[in-house]
Structure formats: structure tokens, C-alpha cells
Amino acid sequence: MKKNLGAGCIAYPTPTYIVATYNEDGSCDVMNVAWGGLCASKPPCVEIALNTGRKTRENILRTNAFTINLCGQDKMEECDYFGLVSGAKEDKLAKVGYTTTKSEFVNAPVIDAFPLTIECEVYDTKEIGPHLMVIGEIKNVLADESILNEKGQVDIEKLKPFGYDPVGNKYVAFDKVIGDAFGAGLKILKG
Amino acid sequence: MKKNLGAGCIAYPTPTYIVATYNEDGSCDVMNVAWGGLCASKPPCVEIALNTGRKTRENILRTNAFTINLCGQDKMEECDYFGLVSGAKEDKLAKVGYTTTKSEFVNAPVIDAFPLTIECEVYDTKEIGPHLMVIGEIKNVLADESILNEKGQVDIEKLKPFGYDPVGNKYVAFDKVIGDAFGAGLKILKG
């Protein structure tokens, strides 16, 4: 028995992207963004959607750049805090004691304490209702050695990332591998 | 110590969307899509990116609609199979014994065996290199009662969804709740 739930923002998994940008005075702002995802391969691109009035939105339109900073589940509280208050009211990075370094590739800050940063330059933008969808071209991915495997690739079981449940308003772990892509379905293909 | 990994499609979590569309002859095609995410709230929108040559891409441009079908971890093998072969070569739904029903809201099929379907009409499209990013306006979300909580909302611990690790090419569980959004960070806010 199926039910129509109406038109709403429901999809799984949904990310917890910590988007960092430069304010007009050169200080850094961070924001917790759940609407986003990869959207192209050549060039590699990722989209984020920002509501009207967000400081991050102004910053991106001025600097043409942003970073997406990802962390392990040990920093969930800090990520949630970044979503609880506007950078216009509080220096959020100072409050949690985080420092930043300017990206080598784009005009945006890298959160030093975060093990993975996706460095983006604005490729295009599109207004959809009150949201601005920003397509970022990924110019570099910066990773801490602690989350890399022996081949130098990001290891999800070391990073221990998490995402967001937009219905239950919960953070959800994303590190338990359950099968091989391009592998799990082979017996159906051959069967 | 951090390392530059270069420009690549790395982000967590990344989804496993099973996108269903109508072929020209009225039969159904399904595809496993990893590049995608929510991208607006009013109207609710989700984007998916489709490479050149995909049958799903042609179908969407002709029918102006698609569905994103989500399932539990028990159907991981079927989802992977949908990504292993083109619908031009094989009737993938018939092979796994799945039936479909036409969406009440858009011109696209609903996979009956899947407990959650996001029904989308094309809002806009944008070419980014060889990919076509399709923005779908969510017209309805259809959910099986078995995945709803007592309030009639989708319960992630009942759905037991999963996503994709684009670096390790693995499927990854997304059902272990680790904290409250708009809650976990309150002690930092007040502290």
C-alpha cells in the first residue's frame, strides 16, 4: 500500500557540506549545506543550493569561489553548530577554535582541522525560487594523509563521513561498506 | 600533512538513484545514477547528471519527466545490475521481475517493488561537458506504508537506504542515525 506524501524535498543520502567562503573583510564564513551533490565529470562539478539572505551566497557571488569541507563523525557537533547561527552574527570558526588557510587553487578558505576539502570555482549559477543553485567546478581535492589508503586515495572507512536525513532532521553515518559497485549485480547480469 | 589529489569527482555521501523513464515504445528503462542531489526547496527540485549516450537522457528530453526510485539495502544487487548494462541492450526490469505503474503526477514509471519514488517533471537542463544536468521539479513523493513512521513520515531506519562511494566504488549504508540536526551543536552555541 503506497501513499502520496506530496511535493517535498525528500532524497537519500543527502550531504552535510561545510561550505567556507571569504567575507568582504577577508575573514571566513562557514555554513552547513544539505542541498547539494555532484553534477558533472568533465570538468568535475558539484552543486550547492543557498537560500536568499545567506552570507555564503553573497560571498560566493563576490569571490567566485567556495570550498566544501568534509569531516568525520567526531566533528558532527561543530558541523551542526555551523548551521545554527549566521556568520553575520557570530565568528563561528573562532568560537570552535578552527583556523583556515587560503586554498592554493581558488579564492576561498580551507578549514585546517577538516581532513577533506573540495576546492571550487563558480562554473555557473541559477536561481530556482528563493534558492541560488551554484555549480562549482572542482579545481582540486585536498586530503589529509590520515584518511588516505596505501594507494593515496580517500578511504571512506578512515574518513567516516556522515550526511543528513531531511525528513527526520538527523545526521546519519556513511561509512559502512555493504557491497561492490560494478560487482554486486554481476550474478544477475550473467544469470 | 595534506596532499593535493587534483580535480576529481569526490564528495560524500553520494547517492544511488534508480532513475526510471519511458522509452519511445512505452516500455520502461532504468538507470543507476550517482551524480545528483537536492537543489531547491520552492519548488522542491533535485538534479541528476547524465552522460552522453545514455538512453535515460534521450527519454527525459522526450517525455519531460523521470522518477527517482529508492530502496533498502536488500535490493543493492538489483540496483548495481541496473548500472551494469544499457537498457538499449537488455530489458533490465523484466530480467529482475520488476513491474511498474505510471506515475499519477508525471509521465514516468514508478517501480512497484521500490518503497520510495520521487516523481519529477523537468524544470530545466544544462549541458556541462559531456553530461546533461537535469533539474527535476518534485511533483510528488510516493512511499510505501512499510517505511513510514506513526506520523506518516519516511523513517530512514525502516527504509535502510544506501549510497555510493565514488572513490572506492562501493555501496555504503545510510541508516545509522548519529545525532540530531539543529540539536547536536546547541551546546557549542550556548557555551
Short mmCIF file of N, CA and C in Angstrom, two decimals, chain A residues 1-15 17 35-42 44 47 49 70 73 76-77 80-81 84 95-96 104-105 111-112 114 118 123-124 126 128-131 133 135 138-145 152 154 156 159 162 164-165 167 169-189 191, chain B residues 1-15 17 35-42 44 47 49 70 73 76-77 80-81 84 95-96 104-105 111-112 114 118 123-124 126 128-131 133 135 138-145 152 154 156 159 162 164-165 167 169-189 191:
data_model
loop_
_atom_site.label_atom_id
_atom_site.label_comp_id
_atom_site.label_asym_id
_atom_site.label_seq_id
_atom_site.Cartn_x
_atom_site.Cartn_y
_atom_site.Cartn_z
N MET A 1 0.85 -1.20 0.00
CA MET A 1 0.00 0.00 0.00
C MET A 1 0.89 1.24 0.00
N LYS A 2 0.76 2.07 -1.04
CA LYS A 2 1.59 3.26 -1.14
C LYS A 2 0.77 4.53 -0.90
N LYS A 3 1.46 5.55 -0.39
CA LYS A 3 0.80 6.82 -0.07
C LYS A 3 1.49 7.98 -0.78
N ASN A 4 0.71 8.93 -1.26
CA ASN A 4 1.27 10.16 -1.81
C ASN A 4 1.61 11.11 -0.66
N LEU A 5 2.88 11.47 -0.57
CA LEU A 5 3.29 12.38 0.51
C LEU A 5 3.31 13.84 0.04
N GLY A 6 3.03 14.06 -1.25
CA GLY A 6 3.05 15.43 -1.77
C GLY A 6 4.43 15.82 -2.27
N ALA A 7 4.55 17.09 -2.68
CA ALA A 7 5.81 17.60 -3.24
C ALA A 7 6.69 18.08 -2.10
N GLY A 8 7.82 17.43 -1.90
CA GLY A 8 8.72 17.84 -0.82
C GLY A 8 10.15 17.42 -1.11
N CYS A 9 11.07 17.98 -0.33
CA CYS A 9 12.49 17.70 -0.51
C CYS A 9 12.86 16.44 0.25
N ILE A 10 12.65 15.29 -0.38
CA ILE A 10 12.99 14.02 0.24
C ILE A 10 13.93 13.29 -0.71
N ALA A 11 15.11 12.94 -0.24
CA ALA A 11 16.05 12.13 -1.03
C ALA A 11 17.11 11.61 -0.06
N TYR A 12 17.62 10.43 -0.35
CA TYR A 12 18.66 9.82 0.49
C TYR A 12 19.75 9.26 -0.40
N PRO A 13 21.00 9.31 0.03
CA PRO A 13 21.50 10.14 1.13
C PRO A 13 21.59 11.60 0.71
N THR A 14 21.54 12.49 1.69
CA THR A 14 21.70 13.93 1.49
C THR A 14 22.93 14.36 2.28
N PRO A 15 23.76 15.25 1.72
CA PRO A 15 25.04 15.55 2.38
C PRO A 15 24.97 16.55 3.53
N TYR A 17 27.51 19.33 3.86
CA TYR A 17 28.67 20.03 3.32
C TYR A 17 28.92 21.26 4.18
N TRP A 35 21.55 20.82 0.72
CA TRP A 35 21.10 20.67 -0.67
C TRP A 35 22.34 20.76 -1.55
N GLY A 36 22.74 19.63 -2.14
CA GLY A 36 23.92 19.63 -3.00
C GLY A 36 24.25 18.24 -3.49
N GLY A 37 25.15 18.19 -4.47
CA GLY A 37 25.61 16.90 -5.00
C GLY A 37 26.45 17.10 -6.23
N LEU A 38 27.15 16.06 -6.61
CA LEU A 38 27.96 16.11 -7.83
C LEU A 38 27.04 16.31 -9.03
N CYS A 39 27.53 16.99 -10.07
CA CYS A 39 26.64 17.25 -11.21
C CYS A 39 27.33 17.22 -12.56
N ALA A 40 28.60 16.85 -12.63
CA ALA A 40 29.29 16.69 -13.91
C ALA A 40 30.66 16.07 -13.64
N SER A 41 31.28 15.54 -14.70
CA SER A 41 32.59 14.88 -14.57
C SER A 41 33.71 15.59 -15.31
N LYS A 42 33.40 16.17 -16.48
CA LYS A 42 34.42 16.83 -17.31
C LYS A 42 33.93 18.21 -17.69
N PRO A 44 34.93 18.20 -13.52
CA PRO A 44 34.22 17.75 -12.31
C PRO A 44 33.51 18.93 -11.66
N GLU A 47 27.16 20.82 -7.19
CA GLU A 47 26.24 21.93 -6.97
C GLU A 47 25.87 22.04 -5.50
N ALA A 49 22.92 24.49 -3.12
CA ALA A 49 21.80 25.43 -3.23
C ALA A 49 21.73 26.25 -1.95
N LEU A 70 34.75 18.50 4.39
CA LEU A 70 34.11 17.30 4.94
C LEU A 70 34.95 16.75 6.07
N GLN A 73 32.74 11.76 11.78
CA GLN A 73 31.62 11.87 12.71
C GLN A 73 32.00 12.52 14.04
N MET A 76 30.72 16.16 14.27
CA MET A 76 29.29 16.40 13.99
C MET A 76 28.76 17.60 14.76
N GLU A 77 29.16 17.75 16.01
CA GLU A 77 28.63 18.87 16.81
C GLU A 77 29.05 20.22 16.23
N ASP A 80 27.00 20.88 13.12
CA ASP A 80 25.63 21.30 13.44
C ASP A 80 25.61 22.74 13.92
N TYR A 81 26.57 23.08 14.76
CA TYR A 81 26.67 24.47 15.24
C TYR A 81 26.78 25.46 14.06
N LEU A 84 23.49 26.45 12.92
CA LEU A 84 22.55 27.01 13.91
C LEU A 84 22.54 28.53 13.97
N LYS A 95 34.78 30.62 17.40
CA LYS A 95 34.10 30.01 18.55
C LYS A 95 34.52 28.55 18.76
N VAL A 96 34.75 27.82 17.67
CA VAL A 96 35.16 26.41 17.83
C VAL A 96 36.68 26.25 17.76
N GLU A 104 45.13 26.96 -2.38
CA GLU A 104 46.15 27.24 -3.41
C GLU A 104 45.50 27.44 -4.78
N PHE A 105 44.27 26.98 -4.92
CA PHE A 105 43.65 26.88 -6.25
C PHE A 105 42.50 27.85 -6.49
N ILE A 111 39.40 24.78 5.77
CA ILE A 111 39.37 24.59 7.24
C ILE A 111 40.47 23.59 7.60
N ASP A 112 41.47 24.06 8.33
CA ASP A 112 42.65 23.23 8.61
C ASP A 112 42.31 21.93 9.33
N PHE A 114 39.75 20.09 9.13
CA PHE A 114 38.93 19.13 8.37
C PHE A 114 39.83 18.32 7.43
N ILE A 118 37.06 20.17 -0.82
CA ILE A 118 36.81 20.21 -2.26
C ILE A 118 36.84 21.68 -2.65
N TYR A 123 31.24 27.85 -11.65
CA TYR A 123 31.10 27.50 -13.08
C TYR A 123 29.86 28.18 -13.64
N ASP A 124 28.78 28.16 -12.86
CA ASP A 124 27.54 28.81 -13.28
C ASP A 124 26.62 28.90 -12.06
N LYS A 126 22.23 29.45 -10.98
CA LYS A 126 20.85 29.51 -11.46
C LYS A 126 19.92 29.74 -10.28
N ILE A 128 16.51 29.31 -8.48
CA ILE A 128 15.32 28.45 -8.50
C ILE A 128 14.50 28.87 -7.30
N GLY A 129 13.45 29.63 -7.53
CA GLY A 129 12.69 30.20 -6.41
C GLY A 129 13.63 31.02 -5.56
N PRO A 130 13.51 30.94 -4.22
CA PRO A 130 14.40 31.73 -3.36
C PRO A 130 15.83 31.19 -3.28
N HIS A 131 16.06 30.00 -3.79
CA HIS A 131 17.41 29.42 -3.73
C HIS A 131 18.25 29.83 -4.95
N MET A 133 21.14 28.07 -6.99
CA MET A 133 21.95 26.87 -7.17
C MET A 133 23.28 27.30 -7.77
N ILE A 135 26.82 26.07 -9.24
CA ILE A 135 27.60 24.95 -9.76
C ILE A 135 29.07 25.32 -9.60
N ILE A 138 35.24 21.79 -9.60
CA ILE A 138 36.21 21.29 -8.62
C ILE A 138 37.61 21.44 -9.21
N LYS A 139 38.39 22.34 -8.64
CA LYS A 139 39.74 22.61 -9.15
C LYS A 139 40.78 21.72 -8.47
N ASN A 140 40.46 21.29 -7.24
CA ASN A 140 41.40 20.41 -6.52
C ASN A 140 40.65 19.79 -5.34
N VAL A 141 41.08 18.61 -4.95
CA VAL A 141 40.62 17.99 -3.71
C VAL A 141 41.84 17.85 -2.82
N LEU A 142 41.72 18.40 -1.63
CA LEU A 142 42.83 18.41 -0.67
C LEU A 142 42.49 17.43 0.45
N ALA A 143 43.39 16.49 0.71
CA ALA A 143 43.07 15.45 1.70
C ALA A 143 44.21 15.27 2.69
N ASP A 144 43.85 15.07 3.93
CA ASP A 144 44.85 14.77 4.95
C ASP A 144 45.33 13.32 4.77
N GLU A 145 46.60 13.12 4.98
CA GLU A 145 47.17 11.76 4.81
C GLU A 145 46.47 10.73 5.69
N GLY A 152 46.98 6.08 -1.84
CA GLY A 152 46.87 7.54 -1.82
C GLY A 152 45.48 8.03 -2.15
N VAL A 154 41.25 8.51 -1.08
CA VAL A 154 40.42 8.70 0.11
C VAL A 154 39.78 7.35 0.49
N ILE A 156 36.96 5.76 2.72
CA ILE A 156 35.73 6.16 3.40
C ILE A 156 35.68 5.61 4.83
N LEU A 159 37.85 8.14 6.74
CA LEU A 159 37.21 9.45 6.84
C LEU A 159 35.99 9.41 7.76
N PHE A 162 29.54 11.56 7.21
CA PHE A 162 28.13 11.41 7.54
C PHE A 162 27.32 12.37 6.66
N TYR A 164 22.86 13.78 6.03
CA TYR A 164 21.70 14.37 6.68
C TYR A 164 20.43 13.68 6.20
N ASP A 165 19.52 13.47 7.13
CA ASP A 165 18.18 12.95 6.81
C ASP A 165 17.22 14.14 6.83
N VAL A 167 14.12 14.43 6.37
CA VAL A 167 12.79 14.21 6.94
C VAL A 167 12.88 14.18 8.46
N ASN A 169 15.45 15.10 10.25
CA ASN A 169 16.42 16.07 10.76
C ASN A 169 17.47 15.42 11.65
N LYS A 170 18.08 14.37 11.11
CA LYS A 170 19.11 13.63 11.83
C LYS A 170 20.39 13.60 11.00
N TYR A 171 21.52 13.46 11.69
CA TYR A 171 22.76 13.14 11.00
C TYR A 171 22.88 11.62 10.94
N VAL A 172 23.42 11.15 9.83
CA VAL A 172 23.42 9.71 9.55
C VAL A 172 24.82 9.30 9.07
N ALA A 173 25.37 8.25 9.68
CA ALA A 173 26.70 7.77 9.32
C ALA A 173 26.74 7.27 7.87
N PHE A 174 27.90 7.45 7.24
CA PHE A 174 28.07 6.99 5.85
C PHE A 174 29.47 6.37 5.71
N ASP A 175 29.67 5.28 6.44
CA ASP A 175 30.99 4.64 6.39
C ASP A 175 30.94 3.12 6.43
N LYS A 176 29.74 2.56 6.41
CA LYS A 176 29.63 1.10 6.47
C LYS A 176 29.44 0.55 5.05
N VAL A 177 30.53 0.00 4.50
CA VAL A 177 30.50 -0.54 3.14
C VAL A 177 29.67 -1.82 3.12
N ILE A 178 28.73 -1.89 2.15
CA ILE A 178 27.86 -3.08 2.07
C ILE A 178 28.04 -3.88 0.79
N GLY A 179 28.80 -3.36 -0.18
CA GLY A 179 28.99 -4.13 -1.41
C GLY A 179 29.78 -3.38 -2.46
N ASP A 180 30.14 -4.11 -3.52
CA ASP A 180 30.93 -3.53 -4.61
C ASP A 180 30.05 -3.01 -5.72
N ALA A 181 30.23 -1.75 -6.08
CA ALA A 181 29.57 -1.24 -7.28
C ALA A 181 30.27 -1.87 -8.48
N PHE A 182 29.53 -2.08 -9.54
CA PHE A 182 30.05 -2.78 -10.73
C PHE A 182 30.53 -4.17 -10.33
N GLY A 183 29.86 -4.76 -9.37
CA GLY A 183 30.25 -6.09 -8.88
C GLY A 183 29.06 -6.84 -8.29
N ALA A 184 28.34 -6.16 -7.40
CA ALA A 184 27.24 -6.81 -6.69
C ALA A 184 26.17 -7.34 -7.63
N GLY A 185 26.01 -6.69 -8.79
CA GLY A 185 24.95 -7.08 -9.72
C GLY A 185 25.38 -8.05 -10.81
N LEU A 186 26.65 -8.46 -10.79
CA LEU A 186 27.17 -9.31 -11.87
C LEU A 186 26.44 -10.64 -11.98
N LYS A 187 26.02 -11.21 -10.83
CA LYS A 187 25.36 -12.52 -10.92
C LYS A 187 23.98 -12.41 -11.58
N ILE A 188 23.35 -11.23 -11.46
CA ILE A 188 22.07 -11.03 -12.17
C ILE A 188 22.36 -10.88 -13.67
N LEU A 189 23.41 -10.11 -13.99
CA LEU A 189 23.78 -9.91 -15.40
C LEU A 189 24.06 -11.24 -16.10
N GLY A 191 23.16 -14.24 -14.90
CA GLY A 191 22.20 -15.29 -14.55
C GLY A 191 21.09 -15.49 -15.58
N MET B 1 49.53 16.59 7.73
CA MET B 1 50.10 16.68 6.37
C MET B 1 49.00 16.44 5.33
N LYS B 2 48.77 17.46 4.48
CA LYS B 2 47.71 17.32 3.47
C LYS B 2 48.30 17.19 2.07
N LYS B 3 47.55 16.50 1.22
CA LYS B 3 48.01 16.25 -0.15
C LYS B 3 46.98 16.75 -1.16
N ASN B 4 47.45 17.33 -2.25
CA ASN B 4 46.57 17.71 -3.35
C ASN B 4 46.29 16.47 -4.19
N LEU B 5 45.02 16.11 -4.31
CA LEU B 5 44.65 14.93 -5.10
C LEU B 5 44.26 15.31 -6.53
N GLY B 6 44.24 16.61 -6.83
CA GLY B 6 43.85 17.05 -8.17
C GLY B 6 42.36 17.24 -8.29
N ALA B 7 41.91 17.56 -9.51
CA ALA B 7 40.49 17.84 -9.76
C ALA B 7 39.77 16.53 -10.05
N GLY B 8 38.85 16.16 -9.17
CA GLY B 8 38.13 14.91 -9.40
C GLY B 8 36.78 14.93 -8.71
N CYS B 9 35.95 13.97 -9.07
CA CYS B 9 34.60 13.88 -8.50
C CYS B 9 34.64 13.12 -7.18
N ILE B 10 34.91 13.85 -6.12
CA ILE B 10 34.96 13.25 -4.78
C ILE B 10 34.01 14.05 -3.90
N ALA B 11 33.03 13.37 -3.32
CA ALA B 11 32.13 14.01 -2.35
C ALA B 11 31.41 12.89 -1.62
N TYR B 12 31.07 13.15 -0.36
CA TYR B 12 30.37 12.15 0.46
C TYR B 12 29.24 12.84 1.22
N PRO B 13 28.10 12.19 1.40
CA PRO B 13 27.71 10.96 0.71
C PRO B 13 27.25 11.26 -0.71
N THR B 14 27.33 10.27 -1.58
CA THR B 14 26.85 10.37 -2.97
C THR B 14 25.74 9.34 -3.12
N PRO B 15 24.67 9.68 -3.84
CA PRO B 15 23.51 8.77 -3.86
C PRO B 15 23.60 7.60 -4.85
N TYR B 17 20.71 6.65 -7.07
CA TYR B 17 19.35 6.93 -7.54
C TYR B 17 19.03 5.96 -8.68
N TRP B 35 25.53 10.79 -9.75
CA TRP B 35 25.72 12.25 -9.71
C TRP B 35 24.34 12.88 -9.57
N GLY B 36 24.06 13.43 -8.39
CA GLY B 36 22.75 14.05 -8.18
C GLY B 36 22.59 14.54 -6.76
N GLY B 37 21.53 15.32 -6.54
CA GLY B 37 21.24 15.82 -5.20
C GLY B 37 20.14 16.85 -5.24
N LEU B 38 19.60 17.15 -4.08
CA LEU B 38 18.57 18.19 -3.99
C LEU B 38 19.18 19.53 -4.39
N CYS B 39 18.38 20.42 -4.97
CA CYS B 39 18.96 21.69 -5.42
C CYS B 39 18.03 22.88 -5.27
N ALA B 40 16.87 22.73 -4.65
CA ALA B 40 15.98 23.86 -4.38
C ALA B 40 14.84 23.37 -3.49
N SER B 41 14.13 24.32 -2.86
CA SER B 41 13.03 23.97 -1.96
C SER B 41 11.66 24.45 -2.45
N LYS B 42 11.63 25.62 -3.11
CA LYS B 42 10.36 26.20 -3.57
C LYS B 42 10.48 26.60 -5.02
N PRO B 44 10.35 22.32 -4.72
CA PRO B 44 11.36 21.30 -4.42
C PRO B 44 11.94 20.73 -5.71
N GLU B 47 18.56 17.47 -8.77
CA GLU B 47 19.28 17.37 -10.04
C GLU B 47 19.91 16.00 -10.20
N ALA B 49 22.75 14.10 -13.13
CA ALA B 49 23.63 14.37 -14.28
C ALA B 49 23.78 13.08 -15.09
N LEU B 70 14.01 4.79 -4.82
CA LEU B 70 14.96 4.44 -3.76
C LEU B 70 14.48 3.19 -3.04
N GLN B 73 18.68 -1.71 1.49
CA GLN B 73 19.93 -2.41 1.18
C GLN B 73 19.69 -3.82 0.64
N MET B 76 20.29 -3.99 -3.18
CA MET B 76 21.55 -3.46 -3.69
C MET B 76 21.99 -4.18 -4.96
N GLU B 77 21.83 -5.49 -5.02
CA GLU B 77 22.29 -6.22 -6.21
C GLU B 77 21.51 -5.80 -7.46
N ASP B 80 22.73 -2.40 -8.58
CA ASP B 80 24.03 -2.48 -9.25
C ASP B 80 23.87 -3.02 -10.66
N TYR B 81 23.04 -4.03 -10.79
CA TYR B 81 22.78 -4.60 -12.12
C TYR B 81 22.25 -3.52 -13.08
N LEU B 84 24.99 -1.84 -14.72
CA LEU B 84 26.00 -2.64 -15.43
C LEU B 84 25.73 -2.77 -16.92
N LYS B 95 14.23 -8.61 -16.50
CA LYS B 95 15.23 -9.57 -16.02
C LYS B 95 15.15 -9.79 -14.50
N VAL B 96 14.86 -8.72 -13.77
CA VAL B 96 14.76 -8.89 -12.30
C VAL B 96 13.31 -9.10 -11.85
N GLU B 104 1.05 8.99 -11.15
CA GLU B 104 -0.18 9.79 -11.24
C GLU B 104 0.14 11.24 -11.59
N PHE B 105 1.39 11.65 -11.37
CA PHE B 105 1.75 13.07 -11.42
C PHE B 105 2.63 13.47 -12.61
N ILE B 111 8.61 2.22 -10.03
CA ILE B 111 8.96 0.81 -9.83
C ILE B 111 8.16 0.29 -8.63
N ASP B 112 7.27 -0.66 -8.89
CA ASP B 112 6.34 -1.11 -7.84
C ASP B 112 7.07 -1.68 -6.63
N PHE B 114 9.83 -0.89 -5.32
CA PHE B 114 10.65 0.06 -4.55
C PHE B 114 9.75 0.85 -3.60
N ILE B 118 10.43 9.37 -6.06
CA ILE B 118 10.39 10.83 -6.17
C ILE B 118 10.00 11.13 -7.62
N TYR B 123 12.43 20.69 -14.91
CA TYR B 123 12.33 22.13 -14.62
C TYR B 123 13.28 22.88 -15.54
N ASP B 124 14.48 22.33 -15.72
CA ASP B 124 15.47 22.94 -16.61
C ASP B 124 16.58 21.92 -16.87
N LYS B 126 20.90 21.67 -18.26
CA LYS B 126 22.13 22.40 -18.60
C LYS B 126 23.22 21.41 -18.99
N ILE B 128 26.92 20.33 -19.21
CA ILE B 128 28.23 20.61 -18.59
C ILE B 128 29.18 19.57 -19.14
N GLY B 129 30.00 19.96 -20.12
CA GLY B 129 30.84 18.97 -20.81
C GLY B 129 29.95 17.91 -21.42
N PRO B 130 30.35 16.64 -21.34
CA PRO B 130 29.51 15.59 -21.93
C PRO B 130 28.26 15.26 -21.11
N HIS B 131 28.16 15.77 -19.91
CA HIS B 131 26.98 15.49 -19.07
C HIS B 131 25.85 16.49 -19.32
N MET B 133 23.01 18.04 -17.04
CA MET B 133 22.43 18.13 -15.71
C MET B 133 20.95 18.43 -15.89
N ILE B 135 17.48 19.27 -14.00
CA ILE B 135 16.84 19.68 -12.75
C ILE B 135 15.39 19.23 -12.82
N ILE B 138 10.15 18.24 -8.13
CA ILE B 138 9.50 17.12 -7.44
C ILE B 138 8.01 17.41 -7.33
N LYS B 139 7.20 16.65 -8.04
CA LYS B 139 5.74 16.87 -8.05
C LYS B 139 5.05 16.05 -6.96
N ASN B 140 5.68 14.95 -6.58
CA ASN B 140 5.11 14.11 -5.52
C ASN B 140 6.17 13.13 -5.05
N VAL B 141 6.05 12.72 -3.81
CA VAL B 141 6.86 11.63 -3.27
C VAL B 141 5.89 10.53 -2.88
N LEU B 142 6.14 9.35 -3.42
CA LEU B 142 5.26 8.20 -3.19
C LEU B 142 5.99 7.21 -2.29
N ALA B 143 5.35 6.84 -1.18
CA ALA B 143 6.05 5.99 -0.21
C ALA B 143 5.19 4.81 0.20
N ASP B 144 5.83 3.68 0.34
CA ASP B 144 5.12 2.50 0.84
C ASP B 144 4.91 2.66 2.36
N GLU B 145 3.76 2.23 2.80
CA GLU B 145 3.44 2.35 4.25
C GLU B 145 4.49 1.69 5.14
N GLY B 152 3.38 9.21 9.69
CA GLY B 152 3.22 9.14 8.24
C GLY B 152 4.40 9.71 7.47
N VAL B 154 8.57 9.44 6.19
CA VAL B 154 9.57 8.42 5.86
C VAL B 154 10.52 8.24 7.04
N ILE B 156 13.99 6.68 8.09
CA ILE B 156 15.23 6.21 7.47
C ILE B 156 15.67 4.84 8.01
N LEU B 159 13.47 2.44 5.99
CA LEU B 159 13.85 2.39 4.57
C LEU B 159 15.21 1.71 4.40
N PHE B 162 20.89 3.40 1.00
CA PHE B 162 22.35 3.35 0.86
C PHE B 162 22.76 4.31 -0.24
N TYR B 164 26.66 5.71 -2.51
CA TYR B 164 27.80 5.26 -3.32
C TYR B 164 29.06 6.02 -2.90
N ASP B 165 30.15 5.29 -2.86
CA ASP B 165 31.47 5.88 -2.63
C ASP B 165 32.17 5.99 -3.99
N VAL B 167 35.01 7.00 -4.88
CA VAL B 167 36.45 6.72 -4.92
C VAL B 167 36.67 5.21 -4.85
N ASN B 169 34.36 2.93 -5.22
CA ASN B 169 33.35 2.18 -5.99
C ASN B 169 32.64 1.14 -5.12
N LYS B 170 32.15 1.61 -3.99
CA LYS B 170 31.44 0.74 -3.05
C LYS B 170 30.05 1.31 -2.79
N TYR B 171 29.14 0.44 -2.40
CA TYR B 171 27.86 0.89 -1.85
C TYR B 171 28.02 1.01 -0.34
N VAL B 172 27.38 2.02 0.23
CA VAL B 172 27.59 2.37 1.63
C VAL B 172 26.23 2.59 2.30
N ALA B 173 26.02 1.95 3.45
CA ALA B 173 24.76 2.07 4.18
C ALA B 173 24.53 3.51 4.65
N PHE B 174 23.26 3.90 4.69
CA PHE B 174 22.91 5.25 5.17
C PHE B 174 21.66 5.14 6.04
N ASP B 175 21.82 4.45 7.17
CA ASP B 175 20.65 4.26 8.04
C ASP B 175 21.00 4.33 9.53
N LYS B 176 22.27 4.60 9.84
CA LYS B 176 22.67 4.64 11.25
C LYS B 176 22.67 6.10 11.73
N VAL B 177 21.63 6.45 12.49
CA VAL B 177 21.49 7.82 12.99
C VAL B 177 22.54 8.07 14.08
N ILE B 178 23.25 9.21 13.96
CA ILE B 178 24.30 9.51 14.94
C ILE B 178 24.02 10.77 15.76
N GLY B 179 22.99 11.55 15.38
CA GLY B 179 22.72 12.76 16.16
C GLY B 179 21.61 13.59 15.57
N ASP B 180 21.20 14.60 16.32
CA ASP B 180 20.11 15.49 15.90
C ASP B 180 20.65 16.72 15.20
N ALA B 181 20.15 16.97 13.98
CA ALA B 181 20.44 18.24 13.34
C ALA B 181 19.66 19.32 14.08
N PHE B 182 20.21 20.52 14.13
CA PHE B 182 19.61 21.63 14.90
C PHE B 182 19.49 21.24 16.37
N GLY B 183 20.43 20.45 16.83
CA GLY B 183 20.41 19.98 18.22
C GLY B 183 21.82 19.65 18.72
N ALA B 184 22.55 18.87 17.92
CA ALA B 184 23.88 18.40 18.35
C ALA B 184 24.83 19.57 18.64
N GLY B 185 24.62 20.70 17.96
CA GLY B 185 25.54 21.83 18.13
C GLY B 185 25.10 22.87 19.14
N LEU B 186 23.96 22.62 19.79
CA LEU B 186 23.40 23.63 20.71
C LEU B 186 24.34 23.96 21.87
N LYS B 187 25.06 22.94 22.34
CA LYS B 187 25.93 23.23 23.49
C LYS B 187 27.10 24.13 23.10
N ILE B 188 27.52 24.05 21.84
CA ILE B 188 28.57 24.99 21.38
C ILE B 188 27.96 26.40 21.28
N LEU B 189 26.77 26.47 20.72
CA LEU B 189 26.08 27.77 20.58
C LEU B 189 25.93 28.47 21.92
N GLY B 191 27.58 27.64 24.70
CA GLY B 191 28.80 27.52 25.53
C GLY B 191 29.70 28.75 25.48
#
